[in-house]
Amino acid sequence: MSEETKKRFLVLHDYGMGGLWWWIHARSARQIVETFAEVEIVDDPQTLARYAGFDLTEVDIDASVMPAGLDGLREQRDAQRDQPGFGALAGRDVVYLRRPWDEADDTEPFVSFEELGRDGRRTRQVELYRDGTAIQTGPDDWPLNPPNDLHDPELAQWEIGQDEFEQAWQGARSTS
């Protein structure tokens, strides 16, 4: 395709404690999220206006060399693309997951039930502890809520139905 068919997109890699930003020239937003892992297209008009004057790195999606940070996200996506489950959760309005907690001990939850919105951010969560305690939390409880990459093939293995999530939610107590 010709260069004229590309548009400029504001792209963010939100890693929780901060983020990396670029202007990426691509044919579509979909092309960007299928080329780079853990990125989101920012289309909020106020944010676009605010960043319009920033001196962000401009990137052509077809360039052979990417700037630092974006290069690793492209390599990560390349490694994921042929794995079973790649993109299986992308494009859905709501996704439900039941994930084991990383490195859980007696003071940490060992399972997390998560409801994710279309953008991959948690909207509700239940933390289940080894003693049977279940705590429900929402966005007001989380100082950080970076998006989950819904193209990540690893996430597909943790998918559950809405009924299983709602059962965990109803059985959990609120933090407030």
PDB file of C-alpha atoms in Angstrom, residues 6-165:
ATOM      1  CA  LYS A   6      -1.364   5.607   6.387  1.00  0.00           C
ATOM      2  CA  LYS A   7      -2.719   7.675   9.247  1.00  0.00           C
ATOM      3  CA  ARG A   8      -1.000   9.006  12.339  1.00  0.00           C
ATOM      4  CA  PHE A   9      -1.981   7.343  15.638  1.00  0.00           C
ATOM      5  CA  LEU A  10      -1.041   8.244  19.188  1.00  0.00           C
ATOM      6  CA  VAL A  11       0.190   5.020  20.796  1.00  0.00           C
ATOM      7  CA  LEU A  12       0.862   4.293  24.463  1.00  0.00           C
ATOM      8  CA  HIS A  13       2.666   1.444  26.198  1.00  0.00           C
ATOM      9  CA  ASP A  14       1.296   1.779  29.750  1.00  0.00           C
ATOM     10  CA  TYR A  15       3.480  -0.315  32.035  1.00  0.00           C
ATOM     11  CA  GLY A  16       1.760   0.682  35.254  1.00  0.00           C
ATOM     12  CA  MET A  17       4.208   3.092  36.833  1.00  0.00           C
ATOM     13  CA  GLY A  18       4.500   5.137  33.648  1.00  0.00           C
ATOM     14  CA  GLY A  19       4.275   4.879  29.930  1.00  0.00           C
ATOM     15  CA  LEU A  20       6.057   5.234  26.632  1.00  0.00           C
ATOM     16  CA  TRP A  21       4.390   7.286  23.872  1.00  0.00           C
ATOM     17  CA  TRP A  22       4.867   7.423  20.105  1.00  0.00           C
ATOM     18  CA  TRP A  23       3.167   8.728  16.994  1.00  0.00           C
ATOM     19  CA  ILE A  24       2.884   5.719  14.696  1.00  0.00           C
ATOM     20  CA  HIS A  25       1.998   5.995  11.031  1.00  0.00           C
ATOM     21  CA  ALA A  26      -0.016   2.919  10.056  1.00  0.00           C
ATOM     22  CA  ARG A  27      -2.928   1.816   7.883  1.00  0.00           C
ATOM     23  CA  SER A  28      -5.169   1.136  10.893  1.00  0.00           C
ATOM     24  CA  ALA A  29      -5.266   0.910  14.661  1.00  0.00           C
ATOM     25  CA  ARG A  30      -5.676  -2.843  14.290  1.00  0.00           C
ATOM     26  CA  GLN A  31      -2.416  -3.067  12.344  1.00  0.00           C
ATOM     27  CA  ILE A  32      -0.634  -1.381  15.255  1.00  0.00           C
ATOM     28  CA  VAL A  33      -1.979  -3.676  18.000  1.00  0.00           C
ATOM     29  CA  GLU A  34      -1.276  -6.728  15.850  1.00  0.00           C
ATOM     30  CA  THR A  35       2.304  -5.537  15.242  1.00  0.00           C
ATOM     31  CA  PHE A  36       3.258  -4.412  18.773  1.00  0.00           C
ATOM     32  CA  ALA A  37       2.453  -6.158  22.072  1.00  0.00           C
ATOM     33  CA  GLU A  38       1.120  -4.267  25.084  1.00  0.00           C
ATOM     34  CA  VAL A  39       0.191  -1.047  23.293  1.00  0.00           C
ATOM     35  CA  GLU A  40      -3.038   0.874  23.044  1.00  0.00           C
ATOM     36  CA  ILE A  41      -4.285   3.453  20.594  1.00  0.00           C
ATOM     37  CA  VAL A  42      -5.210   6.698  22.334  1.00  0.00           C
ATOM     38  CA  ASP A  43      -8.164   8.339  20.631  1.00  0.00           C
ATOM     39  CA  ASP A  44      -9.520  10.599  23.372  1.00  0.00           C
ATOM     40  CA  PRO A  45      -9.759  14.089  21.747  1.00  0.00           C
ATOM     41  CA  GLN A  46      -8.423  15.908  24.826  1.00  0.00           C
ATOM     42  CA  THR A  47      -5.411  13.614  25.097  1.00  0.00           C
ATOM     43  CA  LEU A  48      -4.740  13.904  21.361  1.00  0.00           C
ATOM     44  CA  ALA A  49      -4.860  17.708  21.617  1.00  0.00           C
ATOM     45  CA  ARG A  50      -2.543  17.706  24.643  1.00  0.00           C
ATOM     46  CA  TYR A  51       0.045  15.478  22.949  1.00  0.00           C
ATOM     47  CA  ALA A  52      -0.151  17.212  19.565  1.00  0.00           C
ATOM     48  CA  GLY A  53       2.498  19.681  20.693  1.00  0.00           C
ATOM     49  CA  PHE A  54       4.798  17.117  22.317  1.00  0.00           C
ATOM     50  CA  ASP A  55       7.982  16.158  20.527  1.00  0.00           C
ATOM     51  CA  LEU A  56       7.246  12.422  20.444  1.00  0.00           C
ATOM     52  CA  THR A  57       9.124  10.015  18.220  1.00  0.00           C
ATOM     53  CA  GLU A  58       7.375   9.539  14.861  1.00  0.00           C
ATOM     54  CA  VAL A  59       7.465   5.935  13.651  1.00  0.00           C
ATOM     55  CA  ASP A  60       6.500   4.322  10.359  1.00  0.00           C
ATOM     56  CA  ILE A  61       5.067   0.895  11.071  1.00  0.00           C
ATOM     57  CA  ASP A  62       6.889  -0.540   8.040  1.00  0.00           C
ATOM     58  CA  ALA A  63      10.326   0.662   9.156  1.00  0.00           C
ATOM     59  CA  SER A  64      12.850  -2.131   9.628  1.00  0.00           C
ATOM     60  CA  VAL A  65      14.330  -0.531  12.755  1.00  0.00           C
ATOM     61  CA  MET A  66      12.158   0.627  15.659  1.00  0.00           C
ATOM     62  CA  PRO A  67      13.070   3.019  18.465  1.00  0.00           C
ATOM     63  CA  ALA A  68      14.037   1.657  21.870  1.00  0.00           C
ATOM     64  CA  GLY A  69      11.071   0.236  23.717  1.00  0.00           C
ATOM     65  CA  LEU A  70       8.975  -0.264  20.614  1.00  0.00           C
ATOM     66  CA  ASP A  71      11.510  -2.695  19.154  1.00  0.00           C
ATOM     67  CA  GLY A  72      11.038  -5.137  22.024  1.00  0.00           C
ATOM     68  CA  LEU A  73       7.253  -4.865  21.796  1.00  0.00           C
ATOM     69  CA  ARG A  74       7.414  -5.819  18.124  1.00  0.00           C
ATOM     70  CA  GLU A  75       9.677  -8.797  18.912  1.00  0.00           C
ATOM     71  CA  GLN A  76       7.281  -9.863  21.664  1.00  0.00           C
ATOM     72  CA  ARG A  77       4.312  -9.716  19.287  1.00  0.00           C
ATOM     73  CA  ASP A  78       6.241 -11.602  16.580  1.00  0.00           C
ATOM     74  CA  ALA A  79       6.872 -14.399  19.095  1.00  0.00           C
ATOM     75  CA  GLN A  80       3.176 -14.530  20.060  1.00  0.00           C
ATOM     76  CA  ARG A  81       1.593 -14.380  16.630  1.00  0.00           C
ATOM     77  CA  ASP A  82       1.722 -18.104  15.765  1.00  0.00           C
ATOM     78  CA  GLN A  83       0.830 -19.397  19.231  1.00  0.00           C
ATOM     79  CA  PRO A  84      -2.581 -20.927  19.923  1.00  0.00           C
ATOM     80  CA  GLY A  85      -4.890 -18.343  21.473  1.00  0.00           C
ATOM     81  CA  PHE A  86      -3.268 -15.327  19.796  1.00  0.00           C
ATOM     82  CA  GLY A  87      -5.904 -12.600  19.528  1.00  0.00           C
ATOM     83  CA  ALA A  88      -8.675 -14.890  20.806  1.00  0.00           C
ATOM     84  CA  LEU A  89      -9.855 -12.328  23.375  1.00  0.00           C
ATOM     85  CA  ALA A  90      -9.352  -9.176  21.290  1.00  0.00           C
ATOM     86  CA  GLY A  91     -12.373  -7.202  20.146  1.00  0.00           C
ATOM     87  CA  ARG A  92     -14.706  -8.396  22.891  1.00  0.00           C
ATOM     88  CA  ASP A  93     -16.648  -5.959  25.038  1.00  0.00           C
ATOM     89  CA  VAL A  94     -15.994  -7.981  28.223  1.00  0.00           C
ATOM     90  CA  VAL A  95     -13.565 -10.782  29.035  1.00  0.00           C
ATOM     91  CA  TYR A  96     -13.569 -12.915  32.183  1.00  0.00           C
ATOM     92  CA  LEU A  97     -10.429 -14.603  33.498  1.00  0.00           C
ATOM     93  CA  ARG A  98      -9.488 -16.901  36.351  1.00  0.00           C
ATOM     94  CA  ARG A  99      -5.730 -16.609  36.786  1.00  0.00           C
ATOM     95  CA  PRO A 100      -3.361 -18.094  39.309  1.00  0.00           C
ATOM     96  CA  TRP A 101      -1.568 -15.407  41.271  1.00  0.00           C
ATOM     97  CA  ASP A 102       2.147 -15.157  40.581  1.00  0.00           C
ATOM     98  CA  GLU A 103       4.284 -16.350  43.483  1.00  0.00           C
ATOM     99  CA  ALA A 104       1.370 -16.607  45.913  1.00  0.00           C
ATOM    100  CA  ASP A 105       2.089 -17.303  49.553  1.00  0.00           C
ATOM    101  CA  ASP A 106      -0.190 -17.416  52.615  1.00  0.00           C
ATOM    102  CA  THR A 107      -0.526 -13.607  52.670  1.00  0.00           C
ATOM    103  CA  GLU A 108      -1.201 -13.230  48.927  1.00  0.00           C
ATOM    104  CA  PRO A 109      -4.250 -14.311  46.948  1.00  0.00           C
ATOM    105  CA  PHE A 110      -3.704 -17.491  44.988  1.00  0.00           C
ATOM    106  CA  VAL A 111      -6.403 -16.919  42.362  1.00  0.00           C
ATOM    107  CA  SER A 112      -7.631 -13.740  40.738  1.00  0.00           C
ATOM    108  CA  PHE A 113     -10.993 -13.585  38.972  1.00  0.00           C
ATOM    109  CA  GLU A 114     -10.937 -10.622  36.610  1.00  0.00           C
ATOM    110  CA  GLU A 115     -13.485  -8.823  34.496  1.00  0.00           C
ATOM    111  CA  LEU A 116     -11.735  -6.898  31.724  1.00  0.00           C
ATOM    112  CA  GLY A 117     -13.234  -4.236  29.513  1.00  0.00           C
ATOM    113  CA  ARG A 118     -12.738  -3.867  25.768  1.00  0.00           C
ATOM    114  CA  ASP A 119      -9.474  -1.982  26.421  1.00  0.00           C
ATOM    115  CA  GLY A 120      -8.081  -4.804  28.605  1.00  0.00           C
ATOM    116  CA  ARG A 121      -8.344  -2.845  31.853  1.00  0.00           C
ATOM    117  CA  ARG A 122      -9.871  -4.498  34.905  1.00  0.00           C
ATOM    118  CA  THR A 123     -13.390  -3.353  35.733  1.00  0.00           C
ATOM    119  CA  ARG A 124     -13.972  -5.779  38.638  1.00  0.00           C
ATOM    120  CA  GLN A 125     -11.799  -8.324  40.394  1.00  0.00           C
ATOM    121  CA  VAL A 126     -12.087 -11.006  43.070  1.00  0.00           C
ATOM    122  CA  GLU A 127      -8.993 -12.088  44.981  1.00  0.00           C
ATOM    123  CA  LEU A 128      -9.337 -15.571  46.456  1.00  0.00           C
ATOM    124  CA  TYR A 129      -7.002 -16.494  49.325  1.00  0.00           C
ATOM    125  CA  ARG A 130      -5.909 -19.958  50.465  1.00  0.00           C
ATOM    126  CA  ASP A 131      -8.024 -19.721  53.624  1.00  0.00           C
ATOM    127  CA  GLY A 132     -11.153 -19.231  51.499  1.00  0.00           C
ATOM    128  CA  THR A 133     -11.406 -15.472  51.973  1.00  0.00           C
ATOM    129  CA  ALA A 134     -12.614 -13.744  48.807  1.00  0.00           C
ATOM    130  CA  ILE A 135     -12.323  -9.977  48.378  1.00  0.00           C
ATOM    131  CA  GLN A 136     -14.023  -8.027  45.586  1.00  0.00           C
ATOM    132  CA  THR A 137     -12.397  -4.846  44.294  1.00  0.00           C
ATOM    133  CA  GLY A 138     -13.036  -2.269  41.600  1.00  0.00           C
ATOM    134  CA  PRO A 139     -11.245   0.604  39.867  1.00  0.00           C
ATOM    135  CA  ASP A 140     -11.445   2.883  42.924  1.00  0.00           C
ATOM    136  CA  ASP A 141      -9.387   0.303  44.844  1.00  0.00           C
ATOM    137  CA  TRP A 142      -6.479   0.192  42.375  1.00  0.00           C
ATOM    138  CA  PRO A 143      -3.887   2.971  42.194  1.00  0.00           C
ATOM    139  CA  LEU A 144      -2.679   1.423  38.905  1.00  0.00           C
ATOM    140  CA  ASN A 145      -4.708  -0.361  36.245  1.00  0.00           C
ATOM    141  CA  PRO A 146      -2.593  -0.874  33.136  1.00  0.00           C
ATOM    142  CA  PRO A 147      -4.353  -2.695  30.319  1.00  0.00           C
ATOM    143  CA  ASN A 148      -3.963  -6.404  29.695  1.00  0.00           C
ATOM    144  CA  ASP A 149      -2.980  -7.169  26.111  1.00  0.00           C
ATOM    145  CA  LEU A 150      -6.032  -9.041  24.807  1.00  0.00           C
ATOM    146  CA  HIS A 151      -3.988 -10.358  21.869  1.00  0.00           C
ATOM    147  CA  ASP A 152      -1.615 -12.147  24.266  1.00  0.00           C
ATOM    148  CA  PRO A 153      -2.106 -15.877  23.649  1.00  0.00           C
ATOM    149  CA  GLU A 154      -1.293 -16.705  27.286  1.00  0.00           C
ATOM    150  CA  LEU A 155      -4.463 -14.971  28.494  1.00  0.00           C
ATOM    151  CA  ALA A 156      -6.757 -17.254  26.494  1.00  0.00           C
ATOM    152  CA  GLN A 157      -5.956 -20.227  28.737  1.00  0.00           C
ATOM    153  CA  TRP A 158      -7.409 -18.401  31.751  1.00  0.00           C
ATOM    154  CA  GLU A 159     -10.740 -17.481  30.143  1.00  0.00           C
ATOM    155  CA  ILE A 160     -13.920 -18.380  32.034  1.00  0.00           C
ATOM    156  CA  GLY A 161     -17.590 -17.657  31.513  1.00  0.00           C
ATOM    157  CA  GLN A 162     -19.513 -14.763  32.991  1.00  0.00           C
ATOM    158  CA  ASP A 163     -21.442 -17.117  35.282  1.00  0.00           C
ATOM    159  CA  GLU A 164     -18.265 -18.381  36.966  1.00  0.00           C
ATOM    160  CA  PHE A 165     -17.052 -14.815  37.486  1.00  0.00           C
TER     161      PHE A 165
END
